[in-house]
Coordinates of C-alpha atoms and ligand atoms in Angstrom, one line a residue:
X1 CA -0.2 -0.8 59.0
X2 CA 3.5 -1.0 59.7
X3 CA 5.2 -4.1 58.4
X4 CA 6.2 -6.5 61.2
X5 CA 9.2 -8.7 60.5
X6 CA 10.2 -11.6 62.7
X7 CA 13.7 -13.1 62.4
X8 CA 14.0 -16.6 64.0
X9 CA 17.2 -18.1 65.2
X10 CA 16.7 -21.7 66.2
X11 CA 19.0 -24.8 65.6
X12 CA 15.9 -27.0 65.5
X13 CA 14.4 -26.4 62.0
X14 CA 11.1 -27.9 63.0
X15 CA 10.7 -25.4 65.8
X16 CA 11.8 -22.6 63.5
X17 CA 9.2 -23.6 61.0
X18 CA 6.5 -23.8 63.7
X19 CA 7.3 -20.4 65.0
X20 CA 7.2 -19.0 61.4
X21 CA 3.9 -20.6 60.7
X22 CA 2.3 -19.1 63.8
X23 CA 3.8 -15.7 63.3
X24 CA 2.7 -15.6 59.7
X25 CA -0.8 -16.4 60.9
X26 CA -0.8 -13.1 62.9
X27 CA 0.5 -11.0 60.0
X28 CA 4.3 -11.2 60.3
X29 CA 6.8 -11.5 57.5
X30 CA 9.3 -14.2 58.7
X31 CA 12.8 -15.4 58.1
X32 CA 14.2 -18.4 59.9
X33 CA 17.8 -19.6 60.2
X34 CA 19.9 -22.0 62.3
X35 CA 23.1 -20.1 61.7
X36 CA 24.2 -17.2 63.9
X37 CA 26.3 -15.8 61.0
X38 CA 23.3 -15.7 58.7
X39 CA 21.2 -14.3 61.6
X40 CA 23.5 -11.3 62.0
X41 CA 23.6 -10.7 58.3
X42 CA 19.8 -10.7 58.1
X43 CA 19.7 -8.4 61.2
X44 CA 21.7 -5.8 59.2
X45 CA 20.0 -6.2 55.8
X46 CA 16.5 -7.1 56.6
X47 CA 16.0 -5.0 59.8
X48 CA 13.5 -7.2 61.7
X49 CA 11.1 -5.6 64.1
X50 CA 11.0 -8.8 66.2
X51 CA 13.4 -11.6 67.0
X52 CA 12.8 -15.1 68.3
X53 CA 15.9 -16.4 69.9
X54 CA 16.7 -20.0 71.0
X55 CA 19.0 -19.9 74.0
X56 CA 20.7 -23.2 73.5
X57 CA 22.5 -23.7 70.2
X58 CA 25.6 -25.7 69.3
X59 CA 27.5 -22.9 67.5
X60 CA 26.9 -19.9 69.7
X61 CA 24.7 -19.8 72.8
X62 CA 21.8 -17.4 73.3
X63 CA 23.7 -15.3 75.8
X64 CA 26.5 -14.6 73.4
X65 CA 23.9 -13.7 70.7
X66 CA 22.2 -11.3 73.2
X67 CA 25.6 -9.7 74.0
X68 CA 26.2 -9.1 70.4
X69 CA 22.7 -7.7 69.9
X70 CA 23.3 -5.3 72.7
X71 CA 26.7 -4.3 71.2
X72 CA 24.8 -3.5 68.0
X73 CA 22.2 -1.5 70.0
X74 CA 19.5 -3.7 68.7
X75 CA 16.0 -2.2 69.4
X76 CA 13.9 -5.1 68.0
X77 CA 11.4 -6.8 70.3
X78 CA 12.9 -10.1 71.4
X79 CA 11.3 -13.3 72.5
X80 CA 13.7 -15.8 74.0
X81 CA 12.9 -19.4 73.9
X82 CA 14.3 -22.7 75.1
X83 CA 13.6 -26.0 76.7
X84 CA 15.9 -25.2 79.6
X85 CA 14.2 -24.7 83.0
X86 CA 12.3 -21.6 83.8
X87 CA 14.9 -20.3 86.3
X88 CA 17.5 -20.3 83.6
X89 CA 15.1 -18.5 81.2
X90 CA 14.4 -16.0 84.0
X91 CA 18.1 -15.4 84.5
X92 CA 18.6 -15.0 80.8
X93 CA 15.8 -12.5 80.6
X94 CA 17.3 -10.5 83.5
X95 CA 20.7 -10.5 81.8
X96 CA 19.2 -9.3 78.6
X97 CA 17.3 -6.5 80.4
X98 CA 20.6 -5.5 82.1
X99 CA 22.0 -5.0 78.6
X100 CA 19.1 -2.8 77.6
X101 CA 17.6 -5.3 75.2
X102 CA 13.8 -5.1 74.6
X103 CA 12.7 -8.5 75.8
X104 CA 8.9 -8.8 75.3
X105 CA 8.6 -12.3 76.6
X106 CA 10.0 -15.8 77.3
X107 CA 8.8 -18.9 75.6
X108 CA 9.3 -22.1 77.5
X109 CA 9.4 -25.1 75.0
X110 CA 7.1 -26.9 74.4
X111 CA 4.8 -23.9 74.0
X112 CA 1.2 -23.4 73.0
X113 CA 0.6 -21.5 69.7
X114 CA -1.6 -19.1 71.6
X115 CA 1.2 -18.2 74.0
X116 CA 3.4 -17.1 71.0
X117 CA 0.5 -15.3 69.3
X118 CA -0.2 -13.3 72.5
X119 CA 3.4 -12.4 72.8
X120 CA 3.6 -11.3 69.2
X121 CA 0.4 -9.3 69.5
X122 CA 1.3 -7.7 72.8
X123 CA 1.1 -3.9 73.1
X124 CA 4.5 -2.8 71.8
X125 CA 4.2 0.8 72.8
X126 CA 3.7 -0.1 76.5
X127 CA 6.5 -2.5 76.5
X128 CA 8.9 -0.2 74.7
X129 CA 8.6 2.3 77.6
X130 CA 10.6 0.0 79.8
X131 CA 13.7 0.4 77.7
X132 CA 13.5 4.2 77.3
X133 CA 16.6 5.4 79.2
X134 CA 15.6 7.0 82.5
X135 CA 18.2 9.8 82.4
X136 CA 17.4 11.8 79.3
X137 CA 19.5 14.7 80.6
X138 CA 22.6 12.5 80.9
X139 CA 24.9 15.3 79.6
X140 CA 24.0 17.6 82.4
X141 CA 26.2 18.0 85.4
X142 CA 24.9 16.3 88.5
X143 CA 23.3 18.6 91.1
X144 CA 25.7 20.0 93.6
X145 CA 25.6 20.6 97.4
X146 CA 25.2 24.4 97.2
X147 CA 22.3 23.9 94.9
X148 CA 20.7 21.5 97.3
X149 CA 21.3 23.7 100.3
X150 CA 19.5 26.5 98.4
X151 CA 16.7 24.2 97.5
X152 CA 16.2 23.4 101.2
X153 CA 16.2 27.1 102.2
X154 CA 14.0 28.2 99.3
X155 CA 11.6 25.3 99.8
X156 CA 12.1 23.9 96.3
X157 CA 11.4 20.4 97.5
X158 CA 7.9 19.1 97.5
X159 CA 6.1 15.8 98.1
X160 CA 4.0 13.5 96.1
X161 CA 1.8 10.9 97.8
X162 CA 1.2 7.3 96.7
X163 CA -1.7 5.4 98.2
X164 CA -1.4 1.9 99.8
X165 CA -4.4 -0.4 99.9
X166 CA -5.4 -3.5 101.8
X167 CA -5.0 -6.5 99.3
X168 CA -8.1 -8.3 100.4
X169 CA -10.7 -5.5 101.0
X170 CA -9.0 -3.1 98.5
X171 CA -9.7 -0.2 100.9
X172 CA -7.0 2.5 101.4
X173 CA -4.7 2.1 104.4
X174 CA -2.4 5.0 103.9
X175 CA 0.1 7.0 101.8
X176 CA 3.8 7.0 101.2
X177 CA 5.4 10.5 100.9
X178 CA 7.9 10.7 98.0
X179 CA 10.1 13.7 97.6
X180 CA 10.7 15.7 94.4
X181 CA 12.7 18.8 93.6
X182 CA 11.3 21.5 91.4
X183 CA 14.6 23.0 90.3
X184 CA 14.5 26.5 88.8
X185 CA 16.6 25.6 85.8
X186 CA 16.5 21.9 85.5
X187 CA 12.8 21.4 86.1
X188 CA 11.7 18.3 88.0
X189 CA 14.5 16.3 89.6
X190 CA 13.8 12.8 91.0
X191 CA 15.0 11.6 94.4
X192 CA 17.6 9.2 92.9
X193 CA 19.4 12.2 91.6
X194 CA 19.8 14.1 94.9
X195 CA 19.2 11.7 97.9
X196 CA 22.7 10.1 97.6
X197 CA 24.2 13.6 97.5
X198 CA 22.1 14.6 100.5
X199 CA 23.4 11.5 102.3
X200 CA 27.1 12.2 101.4
X201 CA 26.9 15.9 102.3
X202 CA 25.1 15.7 105.6
X203 CA 22.1 17.6 104.2
X204 CA 20.0 14.5 104.7
X205 CA 19.0 15.5 108.2
X206 CA 17.4 18.9 107.3
X207 CA 16.0 17.2 104.2
X208 CA 14.3 14.4 106.1
X209 CA 13.0 16.9 108.7
X210 CA 11.5 19.0 105.9
X211 CA 9.9 15.9 104.4
X212 CA 8.5 14.7 107.8
X213 CA 7.2 18.2 108.7
X214 CA 5.4 18.7 105.4
X215 CA 4.0 15.2 105.2
X216 CA 2.8 15.1 108.8
X217 CA 1.1 18.5 108.5
X218 CA -0.7 17.5 105.3
X219 CA -1.7 14.2 106.9
X220 CA -2.9 15.7 110.2
X221 CA -5.0 18.3 108.3
X222 CA -6.9 15.8 106.2
X223 CA -6.7 12.4 107.8
X224 CA -6.4 12.9 111.5
X225 CA -9.7 11.2 112.1
X226 CA -9.2 8.3 109.6
X227 CA -7.8 4.9 110.2
X228 CA -4.8 5.6 107.9
X229 CA -1.1 5.7 108.2
X230 CA 1.6 7.8 106.6
X231 CA 4.9 6.3 105.4
X232 CA 8.1 8.4 105.0
X233 CA 11.5 7.3 103.8
X234 CA 14.3 7.6 106.3
X235 CA 17.9 7.4 105.5
X236 CA 20.2 5.3 107.7
X237 CA 22.2 8.5 108.1
X238 CA 19.3 10.0 110.0
X239 CA 19.7 7.4 112.6
X240 CA 23.0 8.9 113.7
X241 CA 21.1 12.0 114.9
X242 CA 20.1 11.1 118.4
X243 CA 17.5 13.8 118.5
X244 CA 15.6 12.6 115.4
X245 CA 13.2 10.4 117.3
X246 CA 12.5 13.1 119.9
X247 CA 11.9 15.7 117.2
X248 CA 9.4 13.6 115.3
X249 CA 7.7 12.6 118.5
X250 CA 7.3 16.3 119.5
X251 CA 5.9 17.1 116.1
X252 CA 3.3 14.3 116.3
X253 CA 2.2 15.5 119.7
X254 CA 1.8 19.1 118.4
X255 CA -0.3 17.9 115.6
X256 CA -2.3 15.6 117.8
X257 CA -1.3 12.5 115.8
X258 CA -0.7 9.2 117.4
X259 CA 2.9 8.0 116.6
X260 CA 1.5 4.7 115.5
X261 CA 0.2 6.4 112.4
X262 CA 3.8 7.2 111.2
X263 CA 5.7 4.4 109.4
X264 CA 9.4 5.0 108.9
X265 CA 10.7 3.1 105.9
X266 CA 14.4 2.2 105.9
X267 CA 16.2 0.1 103.3
X268 CA 17.5 -3.3 104.2
X269 CA 21.1 -2.4 103.2
X270 CA 21.2 0.9 105.0
X271 CA 20.2 -0.6 108.4
X272 CA 23.0 -3.1 108.0
X273 CA 25.7 -0.5 107.6
X274 CA 25.9 -0.2 111.3
X275 CA 23.7 -2.8 112.9
X276 CA 24.4 -1.9 116.5
X277 CA 23.7 1.8 116.1
X278 CA 20.6 0.9 114.0
X279 CA 19.4 -1.4 116.7
X280 CA 19.6 1.4 119.4
X281 CA 17.9 4.0 117.3
X282 CA 15.3 1.8 115.7
X283 CA 14.4 0.5 119.2
X284 CA 14.0 4.1 120.4
X285 CA 11.7 4.9 117.5
X286 CA 9.6 1.8 118.3
X287 CA 9.5 2.6 122.0
X288 CA 8.1 6.0 121.1
X289 CA 5.3 4.2 119.2
X290 CA 6.4 4.7 115.6
X291 CA 6.1 1.9 113.0
X292 CA 9.1 0.7 111.1
X293 CA 9.2 -0.8 107.7
X294 CA 12.0 -2.6 106.0
X295 CA 12.1 -1.2 102.5
X296 CA 13.3 -2.9 99.2
X297 CA 13.3 -6.2 101.0
X298 CA 15.0 -8.9 99.0
X299 CA 17.5 -6.7 97.3
X300 CA 20.3 -6.7 99.9
X301 CA 22.5 -9.5 101.1
X302 CA 22.0 -8.9 104.8
X303 CA 22.1 -11.7 107.3
X304 CA 18.6 -12.9 108.0
X305 CA 19.5 -13.2 111.7
X306 CA 20.5 -9.6 112.1
X307 CA 17.4 -8.5 110.2
X308 CA 15.0 -10.4 112.4
X309 CA 16.6 -8.9 115.5
X310 CA 15.8 -5.4 114.4
X311 CA 12.4 -4.2 115.6
X312 CA 10.6 -3.8 112.3
X313 CA 6.8 -3.9 112.1
X314 CA 6.4 -4.1 108.3
X315 CA 8.3 -5.9 105.5
X316 CA 8.1 -4.2 102.1
X317 CA 8.8 -6.5 99.2
X318 CA 10.9 -4.8 96.6
X319 CA 9.2 -3.8 93.4
X320 CA 11.7 -5.7 91.2
X321 CA 10.0 -8.9 92.3
X322 CA 6.5 -7.6 92.3
X323 CA 6.6 -6.0 88.9
X324 CA 7.8 -9.3 87.4
X325 CA 5.6 -11.6 89.4
X326 CA 3.2 -12.5 86.6
X327 CA 6.0 -13.5 84.2
X328 CA 8.5 -15.0 86.6
X329 CA 8.0 -18.1 88.7
X330 CA 11.2 -17.2 90.5
X331 CA 9.8 -13.8 91.5
X332 CA 6.6 -15.4 92.8
X333 CA 8.6 -17.8 94.9
X334 CA 10.6 -15.0 96.4
X335 CA 7.5 -13.0 97.2
X336 CA 5.8 -16.0 98.8
X337 CA 8.7 -16.7 101.0
X338 CA 9.0 -13.1 102.1
X339 CA 5.3 -13.1 103.0
X340 CA 5.7 -16.3 104.9
X341 CA 8.7 -14.9 106.7
X342 CA 6.7 -11.8 107.6
X343 CA 3.9 -13.9 109.0
X344 CA 6.1 -16.0 111.1
X345 CA 7.8 -13.0 112.6
X346 CA 4.5 -11.1 113.1
X347 CA 5.4 -8.5 110.5
X348 CA 2.8 -6.9 108.2
X349 CA 3.8 -7.6 104.6
X350 CA 3.5 -4.9 101.9
X351 CA 4.2 -5.1 98.2
X352 CA 5.3 -2.1 96.1
X353 CA 5.3 -2.0 92.3
X354 CA 1.8 -3.6 91.7
X355 CA 1.1 -2.8 88.1
X356 CA -1.8 -5.2 87.3
X357 CA -4.9 -6.9 88.7
X358 CA -3.4 -10.4 88.4
X359 CA -0.5 -9.4 90.7
X360 CA -2.9 -7.9 93.2
X361 CA -5.0 -11.1 93.1
X362 CA -1.8 -13.2 93.6
X363 CA -0.7 -11.1 96.6
X364 CA -4.1 -11.5 98.2
X365 CA -4.1 -15.2 97.6
X366 CA -0.7 -15.7 99.3
X367 CA -1.7 -13.6 102.3
X368 CA 0.2 -10.3 101.6
X369 CA -1.6 -7.6 103.4
X370 CA -0.8 -4.3 101.7
X371 CA -0.2 -3.2 98.1
X372 CA 1.1 -0.1 96.5
X373 CA 1.7 0.6 92.8
X374 CA 0.7 2.1 89.5
X375 CA -2.3 -0.3 89.3
X376 CA -3.8 1.5 92.3
X377 CA -2.4 5.0 91.8
X378 CA 0.8 6.7 90.8
X379 CA 2.4 9.2 93.2
X380 CA 0.2 12.3 93.2
X381 CA 0.4 15.9 94.2
X382 CA -1.1 16.6 97.7
X383 CA -4.5 17.9 96.4
X384 CA -4.8 15.1 93.8
X385 CA -4.1 12.5 96.5
X386 CA -6.8 13.9 98.6
X387 CA -9.3 14.0 95.7
X388 CA -8.3 10.4 94.9
X389 CA -9.0 9.3 98.4
X390 CA -12.4 11.0 98.6
X391 CA -13.4 9.5 95.2
X392 CA -12.1 6.1 96.2
X393 CA -14.1 5.9 99.4
X394 CA -17.1 7.7 98.0
X395 CA -16.7 10.7 100.3
X396 CA -17.8 14.0 98.6
X397 CA -15.5 15.9 101.0
X398 CA -16.1 19.4 102.3
Ligands
C2E1 P1 11.1 3.6 97.4 O1 11.0 4.0 98.8 O2 11.3 2.2 97.0 O3 9.8 4.2 96.7 C1 9.0 3.6 95.7 C2 9.4 4.0 94.3 O4 8.7 3.2 93.4 C3 8.9 5.5 94.0 O5 9.8 6.1 93.2 C4 7.6 5.2 93.3 O6 7.2 6.3 92.5 C5 7.9 3.9 92.5 N1 6.7 3.1 92.2 C6 5.7 2.9 93.0 N2 4.8 2.1 92.4 C7 5.3 1.7 91.3 C8 4.9 0.8 90.2 O7 3.8 0.2 90.2 N3 5.8 0.7 89.2 C9 7.0 1.3 89.1 N4 7.8 1.1 88.0 N5 7.4 2.2 90.1 C10 6.6 2.3 91.2 P2 10.5 7.5 93.5 O8 9.4 8.4 94.0 O9 11.3 7.9 92.3 O10 11.4 7.2 94.7 C11 12.6 6.5 94.5 C12 13.3 6.3 95.8 O11 13.8 7.5 96.3 C13 12.4 5.8 96.9 O12 12.3 4.4 96.7 C14 13.2 6.1 98.1 O13 14.2 5.2 98.3 C15 13.9 7.4 97.7 N6 13.1 8.5 98.3 C16 11.9 9.1 97.9 N7 11.5 10.1 98.8 C17 12.5 10.1 99.8 C18 12.6 10.9 101.0 O14 11.8 11.7 101.3 N8 13.7 10.6 101.8 C19 14.6 9.6 101.4 N9 15.7 9.4 102.3 N10 14.5 8.9 100.3 C20 13.4 9.1 99.5
CA2 CA1 9.9 3.6 100.5
CA3 CA1 10.9 0.3 98.0

């Protein structure tokens, strides 16, 4: 078994000794110090696999230590601890994550020995994934407009579908269509790498139409008779096209689908770029019977008043809160208040980024209606999404 080494930096020697005692009990080699200088010397010479870091110290505070760890590209698993309030600990955790440090947990003093043991024994491989850089091909040139135009003409874009379920009954309620690009040379390209380009270049209109066409045809073929809905992502730029609502309405009519089955997801920030134009076009979409969801809610800084005036039917809580719900009281408080806001405005609330059962249970408890996330299913190819659905509802299909 690989050696696990824990380096402890804490100005309270009693606490340092306690952490050491607990860690040794679960198979760690430990070194503890109260001096930042000695800490950094040990970091170089002893190469710890784990670090326990006190946030508040007289000589150098924990944030400074974290910045220095980041500067040294430290990959050790870090536990931050302190007697300061949980909001400050949460903020410190976020700041560390922003600096690409591998924080495996926060320890609020006084802590129970079992809490520390669980953290030290936690599944390293899974947690390490969160710090693997997303852009492995960072030396490549970004995709260009001509490339994207070809992709649209050659139909290189395709869709994956991610299910949404009802939090209390756990039954499927619909799918969200998520676009991908199968590039002939680059391989799979994710939306974050080409949607901004599509928005800048004006190619977002044909792109969205292709997405809506493909998604609605798939949905109408397999789910026309089911009580399900289909969500698609709409860019605020699409709202400038006055014909957009008409085109989608015609398409639904041709496919025999009720417009109420289509949910258009728009991000909070995008609808605020031009609130008046957004109001006109969103109202048109709603008058035609489509549902509107406000995506990534909680990440923008829009005026609540403007938001509530827009005719949304669903509020989608951003995954940054949902994914951290079980380890952050602050995230739970934000989620709860968004759900309450949704209830009082008559909006359905939906949470994305649900990665475990505990979060699903919490969402149900606070009255959030819908959930989407890796715990339920990852985005899937069309055929796999269909098979998933049949398997989930126990329908052998045809
Ligand atoms: P979004 O609308 O917020 O979509 C949800 C994203 O979260 C998806 O990433 C999905 O794969 C991911 N996700 C879902 N559940 C989980 C989970 O439990 N954990 C984690 N870590 N992630 C989860 P994806 O497919 O990469 O899409 C990224 C963004 O690209 C979307 O964010 C949306 O803003 C945009 N996008 C995707 N398809 C389209 C499209 O057809 N048109 C437009 N305009 N934008 C699109
Ligand atoms: Ca979305
Ligand atoms: Ca979202």
